[in-house]
Amino acid sequence: MASRAVSRSIARATSSVARSTLAARSLGVAPRFAARAAAPATATSAFQQIRGIKTLNFGGSQEKVYERSDWPKEKLLDYFKNDTIAVLGYGPQGHGQGLNLRDNGLNVIVGVRKDGRSWKKAVAEGWIPGKNLFTIEEAANKGNIVFNLLSDAAQRDLWPTIKPFITPGKTLYFSHGFAITYKHQTNVEAPEGVDVVLCAPKGSGTTLRTLFLEGKGLNSSIAVFQDASGHAHERVVALGVAIGSGYLYETTFSKEVYSDLVGERGVLMGAINGLFRAQYDVLRAQGHSPSEAFNETVEEATQSLFPLIGAKGMDWMYANCSVTAQRGALDWHQKFYDASLPVFQDLYKSVKDGNESQRALDKNSQADYRESLEKELKEIRESEIWRAGETVRNLRPENAKK
């Protein structure tokens, strides 16, 4: 098994960090900086950068980043003291961003369809009708910073309703470049005299909320499409911190949506599901049991190897697996690259041409979309691989008493 060397690696790393921490305490240095100092240094390592520097080295390219340390809570409260932030929509992003803004002490209201599912969810989470919970029209009218966090299809359908309230001097905020980039499909145009900005957390609103409560933060991308006030960039950086971002990097509306749609259909969701299924099916066809096939396909990846990649990169994961695993991965990765590169090229073209956005709008606008979606998800949930996965997950020690 590829991960047999992992426990030894973790033990070594833990020991190294512990020794550095003890030494640091004896010198009066904060342990978290000592742990960082224990890592090998290279000339281009981003970890050598001092926190707060705005230009960092990303694989040889210099990019600007913005950190929450630049916007402590007191500064945020003063900056937005005269503003009302209206969050339209209470799906994953509206929920996560709205609650984080509220917990940060900002004046935030929510706008959703009255008495609908989202309205009831908002009430259950402490939003009060008539005080900080309103209809979409009322919230859009009351807010001078309007967060359009409705679904992409709803942004298209409700834009004629919302647009009259987006008057000069306001800020129109998105967390997806979809509506503006594909304006020929959504009819969403940037109104004159309005700042139009984007802050896109790199993860679900649910994760954004969870990490915020843990004192952490997702990284987010930011962009300015229209700067009517001359202060749109400063404002979107502040808003990015206020919603719970850990750090922010710059993009454009079009680049955000192109990379986002490619990622979701590719490595992040679509491709990984396809790869899991293909390997599992081959193992099962060759007589391997469901538990073995799942463990060697999904469980080891998510519980052992992917965390190593997240911690220190692909080479770190390779270095902490067996020699046999290393050799096989290094020999086979190019074959998978060569096989998948044309697929990703076709995918990017489909995204850029607007085919994927049109399909999403058409599908999501169907009256029976939720029922159709549940049918598709049920098919995944009830497939053998994920039924086997449920049993495997229940066997994890941390789940044994649940």
Coordinates of C-alpha atoms in Angstrom, one line a residue:
M1 CA 0.0 0.0 0.0
A2 CA 1.3 3.4 -1.0
S3 CA 0.7 5.0 2.3
R4 CA 2.6 2.6 4.6
A5 CA 5.5 5.0 4.8
V6 CA 3.2 7.9 5.7
S7 CA 3.0 7.3 9.4
R8 CA 6.7 7.2 9.7
S9 CA 6.9 10.5 7.7
I10 CA 4.3 12.1 10.0
A11 CA 6.2 11.0 13.1
R12 CA 9.4 12.4 11.8
A13 CA 7.7 15.7 10.8
T14 CA 6.0 15.9 14.2
S15 CA 9.2 15.3 16.0
S16 CA 11.0 18.0 14.0
V17 CA 8.3 20.5 14.7
A18 CA 8.2 19.6 18.4
R19 CA 12.0 20.2 18.7
S20 CA 11.7 23.5 16.9
T21 CA 8.8 24.5 19.1
L22 CA 10.7 23.8 22.4
A23 CA 13.7 25.6 21.1
A24 CA 11.6 28.6 20.1
R25 CA 9.9 28.8 23.5
S26 CA 13.2 28.9 25.2
L27 CA 14.1 31.9 23.0
G28 CA 10.7 33.6 23.4
V29 CA 9.8 33.0 19.7
A30 CA 6.2 32.1 18.8
P31 CA 5.9 28.4 18.1
R32 CA 4.0 28.8 14.8
F33 CA 7.0 30.6 13.3
A34 CA 9.4 28.0 14.7
A35 CA 7.5 25.3 12.9
R36 CA 7.8 27.2 9.7
A37 CA 11.5 27.7 10.2
A38 CA 11.9 24.0 10.6
A39 CA 11.0 23.4 6.9
P40 CA 13.8 23.3 4.4
A41 CA 14.3 26.8 2.8
T42 CA 14.7 27.4 -0.9
A43 CA 15.5 30.5 -2.8
T44 CA 12.0 30.8 -4.3
S45 CA 10.0 29.5 -1.3
A46 CA 6.9 31.5 -0.7
F47 CA 7.3 30.6 3.0
Q48 CA 10.3 32.9 3.2
Q49 CA 8.0 35.9 2.5
I50 CA 7.2 38.0 5.5
R51 CA 3.4 38.1 6.2
G52 CA 2.0 41.3 4.8
I53 CA 4.2 41.6 1.7
K54 CA 1.8 42.1 -1.2
T55 CA 3.8 40.5 -4.0
L56 CA 4.7 36.8 -3.7
N57 CA 6.4 34.3 -5.9
F58 CA 4.0 31.7 -7.3
G59 CA 6.0 29.2 -9.2
G60 CA 8.3 31.8 -10.7
S61 CA 5.6 34.5 -11.3
Q62 CA 5.0 37.5 -9.1
E63 CA 1.4 38.1 -8.0
K64 CA -0.3 40.4 -5.6
V65 CA -2.1 39.0 -2.6
Y66 CA -4.1 40.7 0.1
E67 CA -4.3 39.3 3.6
R68 CA -6.8 39.7 6.4
S69 CA -4.1 41.2 8.6
D70 CA -4.5 44.4 6.6
W71 CA -8.2 44.6 7.6
P72 CA -8.7 43.8 11.4
K73 CA -12.2 43.8 12.6
E74 CA -12.1 47.3 14.0
K75 CA -11.0 48.7 10.7
L76 CA -13.8 46.8 8.9
L77 CA -16.4 48.1 11.3
D78 CA -15.2 51.7 10.8
Y79 CA -14.9 51.3 7.0
F80 CA -18.5 50.0 6.6
K81 CA -20.1 51.9 9.5
N82 CA -22.5 53.8 7.1
D83 CA -23.2 50.9 4.8
T84 CA -26.0 48.4 4.5
I85 CA -25.0 45.1 2.8
A86 CA -27.9 43.3 1.2
V87 CA -27.3 39.6 0.5
L88 CA -29.7 38.4 -2.2
G89 CA -30.1 34.7 -2.1
Y90 CA -29.6 32.2 0.8
G91 CA -28.0 29.2 -0.9
P92 CA -24.6 28.0 0.1
Q93 CA -22.8 31.3 -0.7
G94 CA -25.6 33.6 0.6
H95 CA -25.8 31.5 3.8
G96 CA -22.0 31.4 4.4
Q97 CA -21.2 34.9 3.5
G98 CA -24.2 36.4 5.2
L99 CA -23.6 34.7 8.5
N100 CA -19.9 35.6 8.4
L101 CA -20.7 39.3 7.7
R102 CA -23.2 39.3 10.5
D103 CA -20.7 37.7 12.9
N104 CA -18.1 40.3 11.9
G105 CA -20.5 42.9 13.2
L106 CA -21.5 44.5 9.9
N107 CA -24.9 45.8 9.0
V108 CA -26.2 43.0 6.8
I109 CA -29.7 42.1 5.6
V110 CA -30.9 39.2 3.6
G111 CA -33.3 39.2 0.6
V112 CA -35.1 36.0 -0.5
R113 CA -38.5 34.9 -1.7
K114 CA -41.0 35.4 1.1
D115 CA -42.1 32.2 2.9
G116 CA -40.0 30.1 0.5
R117 CA -37.5 27.4 1.6
S118 CA -34.6 29.9 1.9
W119 CA -36.8 32.3 3.9
K120 CA -37.6 29.6 6.4
K121 CA -34.0 28.5 6.6
A122 CA -32.9 32.2 7.2
V123 CA -35.5 32.5 10.0
A124 CA -34.3 29.3 11.6
E125 CA -30.7 30.8 11.6
G126 CA -31.7 34.0 13.4
W127 CA -32.6 36.4 10.6
I128 CA -35.7 38.4 11.6
P129 CA -38.4 39.4 9.1
G130 CA -38.8 43.1 8.8
K131 CA -35.5 43.7 10.6
N132 CA -32.8 42.0 8.6
L133 CA -34.8 39.6 6.5
F134 CA -36.8 41.0 3.5
T135 CA -38.0 40.2 0.1
I136 CA -35.4 40.4 -2.7
E137 CA -36.9 43.7 -3.9
E138 CA -36.9 45.3 -0.4
A139 CA -33.4 44.2 0.3
A140 CA -32.0 45.4 -3.0
N141 CA -33.7 48.8 -2.4
K142 CA -32.4 49.1 1.2
G143 CA -28.8 48.0 0.6
N144 CA -26.1 50.3 -0.9
I145 CA -23.8 47.3 -1.3
V146 CA -25.8 44.6 -3.0
F147 CA -24.5 41.0 -3.0
N148 CA -26.1 39.2 -5.9
L149 CA -25.6 35.6 -4.7
L150 CA -28.6 34.1 -6.4
S151 CA -28.1 31.0 -8.6
D152 CA -26.8 31.8 -12.1
A153 CA -30.2 31.0 -13.6
A154 CA -32.0 33.1 -11.0
Q155 CA -29.7 36.0 -11.6
R156 CA -30.8 36.0 -15.3
D157 CA -34.5 35.5 -14.5
L158 CA -34.6 38.1 -11.7
W159 CA -32.3 40.8 -13.2
P160 CA -35.3 42.9 -14.5
T161 CA -36.6 42.9 -11.0
I162 CA -33.4 43.8 -9.3
K163 CA -31.9 46.2 -11.8
P164 CA -34.1 49.2 -10.9
F165 CA -32.7 49.2 -7.4
I166 CA -29.1 49.2 -8.5
T167 CA -28.8 53.0 -8.7
P168 CA -25.7 55.2 -9.1
G169 CA -23.4 55.3 -6.1
K170 CA -24.2 51.7 -5.1
T171 CA -21.9 48.7 -5.3
L172 CA -23.0 45.5 -7.1
Y173 CA -21.1 42.5 -5.8
F174 CA -20.9 39.0 -7.3
S175 CA -19.2 35.8 -6.3
H176 CA -19.1 34.4 -9.8
G177 CA -18.2 36.0 -13.1
F178 CA -21.0 34.1 -14.8
A179 CA -23.7 36.7 -15.2
I180 CA -21.5 39.5 -16.4
T181 CA -19.2 37.4 -18.7
Y182 CA -22.1 35.6 -20.4
K183 CA -24.3 38.7 -20.6
H184 CA -25.5 37.7 -24.0
Q185 CA -27.1 34.8 -22.3
T186 CA -28.1 36.4 -19.0
N187 CA -28.9 40.0 -20.1
V188 CA -27.1 41.2 -16.9
E189 CA -25.4 44.5 -17.8
A190 CA -23.3 46.7 -15.5
P191 CA -25.5 49.7 -14.6
E192 CA -23.9 53.1 -15.1
G193 CA -22.5 54.9 -12.1
V194 CA -22.2 51.6 -10.1
D195 CA -19.1 49.8 -8.8
V196 CA -19.3 46.2 -10.1
V197 CA -16.9 43.9 -8.2
L198 CA -16.4 40.2 -7.6
C199 CA -15.1 38.2 -4.6
A200 CA -15.2 34.4 -5.3
P201 CA -14.3 32.1 -2.4
K202 CA -12.5 29.0 -3.7
G203 CA -14.9 26.6 -2.2
S204 CA -18.5 26.2 -1.2
G205 CA -20.2 28.7 1.1
T206 CA -20.6 25.8 3.6
T207 CA -16.9 25.4 3.8
L208 CA -16.4 29.2 4.0
R209 CA -18.7 29.2 7.0
T210 CA -17.1 26.2 8.7
L211 CA -13.5 27.5 8.3
F212 CA -14.6 31.0 9.6
L213 CA -16.0 29.4 12.8
E214 CA -12.7 27.5 13.2
G215 CA -10.7 30.8 12.9
K216 CA -9.5 29.9 9.4
G217 CA -10.4 31.1 5.9
L218 CA -10.7 30.1 2.3
N219 CA -8.7 31.9 -0.3
S220 CA -10.7 34.0 -2.7
S221 CA -10.2 35.7 -6.0
I222 CA -11.2 39.3 -6.5
A223 CA -11.9 41.5 -9.5
V224 CA -13.2 44.9 -10.5
F225 CA -15.4 45.1 -13.6
Q226 CA -16.5 48.7 -13.2
D227 CA -15.0 51.3 -10.9
A228 CA -17.4 54.2 -10.9
S229 CA -16.4 55.5 -7.4
G230 CA -12.6 55.3 -7.8
H231 CA -12.5 53.1 -4.7
A232 CA -13.9 49.8 -6.0
H233 CA -10.7 47.8 -5.6
E234 CA -10.2 48.9 -2.0
R235 CA -13.9 48.1 -1.2
V236 CA -13.8 44.6 -2.7
V237 CA -10.6 43.7 -0.7
A238 CA -12.3 44.8 2.5
L239 CA -15.5 42.8 1.6
G240 CA -13.4 39.8 0.8
V241 CA -11.9 39.9 4.3
A242 CA -15.3 40.6 5.8
I243 CA -16.9 37.4 4.4
G244 CA -14.1 35.3 5.9
S245 CA -11.4 35.0 3.2
G246 CA -8.0 33.9 4.4
Y247 CA -6.2 35.8 1.5
L248 CA -7.2 37.3 -1.8
Y249 CA -5.7 37.2 -5.2
E250 CA -6.5 39.2 -8.3
T251 CA -8.3 37.9 -11.4
T252 CA -10.9 39.2 -13.9
F253 CA -14.6 38.3 -14.2
S254 CA -14.0 36.2 -17.3
K255 CA -11.0 34.4 -16.0
E256 CA -12.8 33.6 -12.8
V257 CA -15.7 32.0 -14.5
Y258 CA -13.6 30.1 -17.1
S259 CA -11.3 28.6 -14.5
D260 CA -14.2 27.9 -12.2
L261 CA -16.3 26.0 -14.8
V262 CA -13.3 24.1 -16.0
G263 CA -12.3 23.1 -12.4
E264 CA -15.8 21.9 -11.5
R265 CA -16.2 19.8 -14.6
G266 CA -12.6 18.7 -14.4
V267 CA -10.3 17.8 -11.5
L268 CA -12.5 19.2 -8.7
M269 CA -15.6 17.2 -9.4
G270 CA -16.3 15.7 -12.8
A271 CA -12.9 14.2 -13.7
I272 CA -12.2 12.8 -10.2
N273 CA -15.6 11.1 -10.1
G274 CA -14.9 9.6 -13.6
L275 CA -11.5 8.4 -12.5
F276 CA -12.8 6.9 -9.3
R277 CA -15.4 5.0 -11.2
A278 CA -13.1 3.7 -13.9
Q279 CA -10.5 2.3 -11.5
Y280 CA -13.1 0.8 -9.2
D281 CA -14.8 -0.9 -12.1
V282 CA -11.5 -2.4 -13.4
L283 CA -10.7 -3.8 -9.9
R284 CA -14.1 -5.2 -9.5
A285 CA -14.0 -6.8 -12.9
Q286 CA -10.8 -8.5 -12.0
G287 CA -12.3 -10.1 -8.9
H288 CA -11.4 -7.6 -6.1
S289 CA -13.9 -7.2 -3.3
P290 CA -15.9 -3.9 -3.0
S291 CA -14.1 -3.0 0.2
E292 CA -10.7 -3.6 -1.3
A293 CA -11.6 -1.7 -4.5
F294 CA -13.0 1.2 -2.6
N295 CA -10.0 1.4 -0.2
E296 CA -7.5 1.4 -3.0
T297 CA -9.4 3.9 -5.1
V298 CA -11.1 6.4 -2.8
E299 CA -10.3 5.9 0.9
E300 CA -6.6 5.9 0.7
A301 CA -6.7 8.9 -1.6
T302 CA -8.9 11.1 0.5
Q303 CA -7.7 10.0 4.0
S304 CA -4.0 9.4 3.4
L305 CA -2.5 10.8 0.2
F306 CA -4.5 13.9 -0.7
P307 CA -3.9 15.4 2.7
L308 CA -0.1 15.1 2.1
I309 CA -0.5 16.9 -1.2
G310 CA -2.5 19.6 0.5
A311 CA 0.1 20.0 3.2
K312 CA 3.3 20.2 1.2
G313 CA 2.8 19.3 -2.5
M314 CA 2.9 16.4 -4.9
D315 CA 6.6 15.7 -4.4
W316 CA 6.1 15.5 -0.7
M317 CA 3.4 12.9 -1.2
Y318 CA 5.6 10.9 -3.5
A319 CA 8.5 11.1 -1.2
N320 CA 6.5 9.6 1.7
C321 CA 5.2 6.6 -0.2
S322 CA 7.0 3.3 -0.9
V323 CA 9.6 3.0 -3.6
T324 CA 7.3 0.8 -5.6
A325 CA 4.5 3.3 -5.4
Q326 CA 6.9 6.2 -6.3
R327 CA 8.2 4.4 -9.4
G328 CA 4.7 3.4 -10.6
A329 CA 3.3 6.9 -10.2
L330 CA 6.2 8.6 -11.9
D331 CA 6.1 6.1 -14.8
W332 CA 2.3 6.3 -15.3
H333 CA 1.4 10.0 -14.7
Q334 CA 2.5 11.1 -18.2
K335 CA 0.2 8.5 -19.8
F336 CA -2.7 10.0 -17.8
Y337 CA -1.6 13.5 -18.7
D338 CA -1.4 12.7 -22.4
A339 CA -4.9 11.0 -22.3
S340 CA -6.6 13.8 -20.4
L341 CA -5.0 16.9 -22.0
P342 CA -7.2 16.8 -25.1
V343 CA -10.3 16.4 -22.9
F344 CA -9.4 19.5 -20.9
Q345 CA -8.6 21.5 -24.0
D346 CA -12.1 20.6 -25.4
L347 CA -13.6 21.4 -22.0
Y348 CA -12.0 24.9 -21.9
K349 CA -13.2 25.7 -25.4
S350 CA -16.7 24.6 -24.5
V351 CA -16.6 26.9 -21.4
K352 CA -15.1 29.9 -23.3
D353 CA -17.6 29.5 -26.2
G354 CA -20.5 29.6 -23.8
N355 CA -21.7 26.1 -24.4
E356 CA -21.4 25.1 -20.8
S357 CA -23.0 28.2 -19.4
Q358 CA -26.0 27.8 -21.8
R359 CA -26.4 24.2 -20.8
A360 CA -26.3 25.1 -17.1
L361 CA -28.9 27.9 -17.6
D362 CA -31.2 25.7 -19.7
K363 CA -31.0 22.8 -17.3
N364 CA -31.3 24.8 -14.1
S365 CA -34.4 26.6 -15.5
Q366 CA -36.4 23.5 -16.0
A367 CA -39.4 23.3 -13.7
D368 CA -38.5 19.8 -12.5
Y369 CA -34.8 20.5 -12.1
R370 CA -34.6 19.7 -8.4
E371 CA -36.4 16.4 -8.9
S372 CA -34.2 15.6 -11.9
L373 CA -31.1 16.5 -9.9
E374 CA -32.1 14.2 -7.0
K375 CA -32.6 11.4 -9.4
E376 CA -29.0 11.8 -10.7
L377 CA -27.6 12.1 -7.2
K378 CA -29.6 9.0 -6.1
E379 CA -28.0 7.1 -8.9
I380 CA -24.6 8.0 -7.7
R381 CA -25.5 7.4 -4.0
E382 CA -26.9 4.0 -4.8
S383 CA -24.1 2.8 -7.1
E384 CA -22.0 0.0 -5.6
I385 CA -18.8 2.1 -5.2
W386 CA -20.5 4.7 -2.9
R387 CA -22.6 2.1 -1.0
A388 CA -19.3 0.4 -0.3
G389 CA -17.9 3.8 0.7
E390 CA -20.6 4.3 3.2
T391 CA -19.7 1.1 5.0
V392 CA -16.0 2.0 4.9
R393 CA -16.6 5.4 6.3
N394 CA -18.6 4.0 9.1
L395 CA -15.7 1.8 10.0
R396 CA -13.4 4.7 10.6
P397 CA -12.5 4.8 14.3
E398 CA -13.8 8.4 14.7
N399 CA -17.2 7.2 13.4
A400 CA -17.4 4.0 15.5
K401 CA -19.5 5.5 18.3
K402 CA -21.8 7.6 16.0

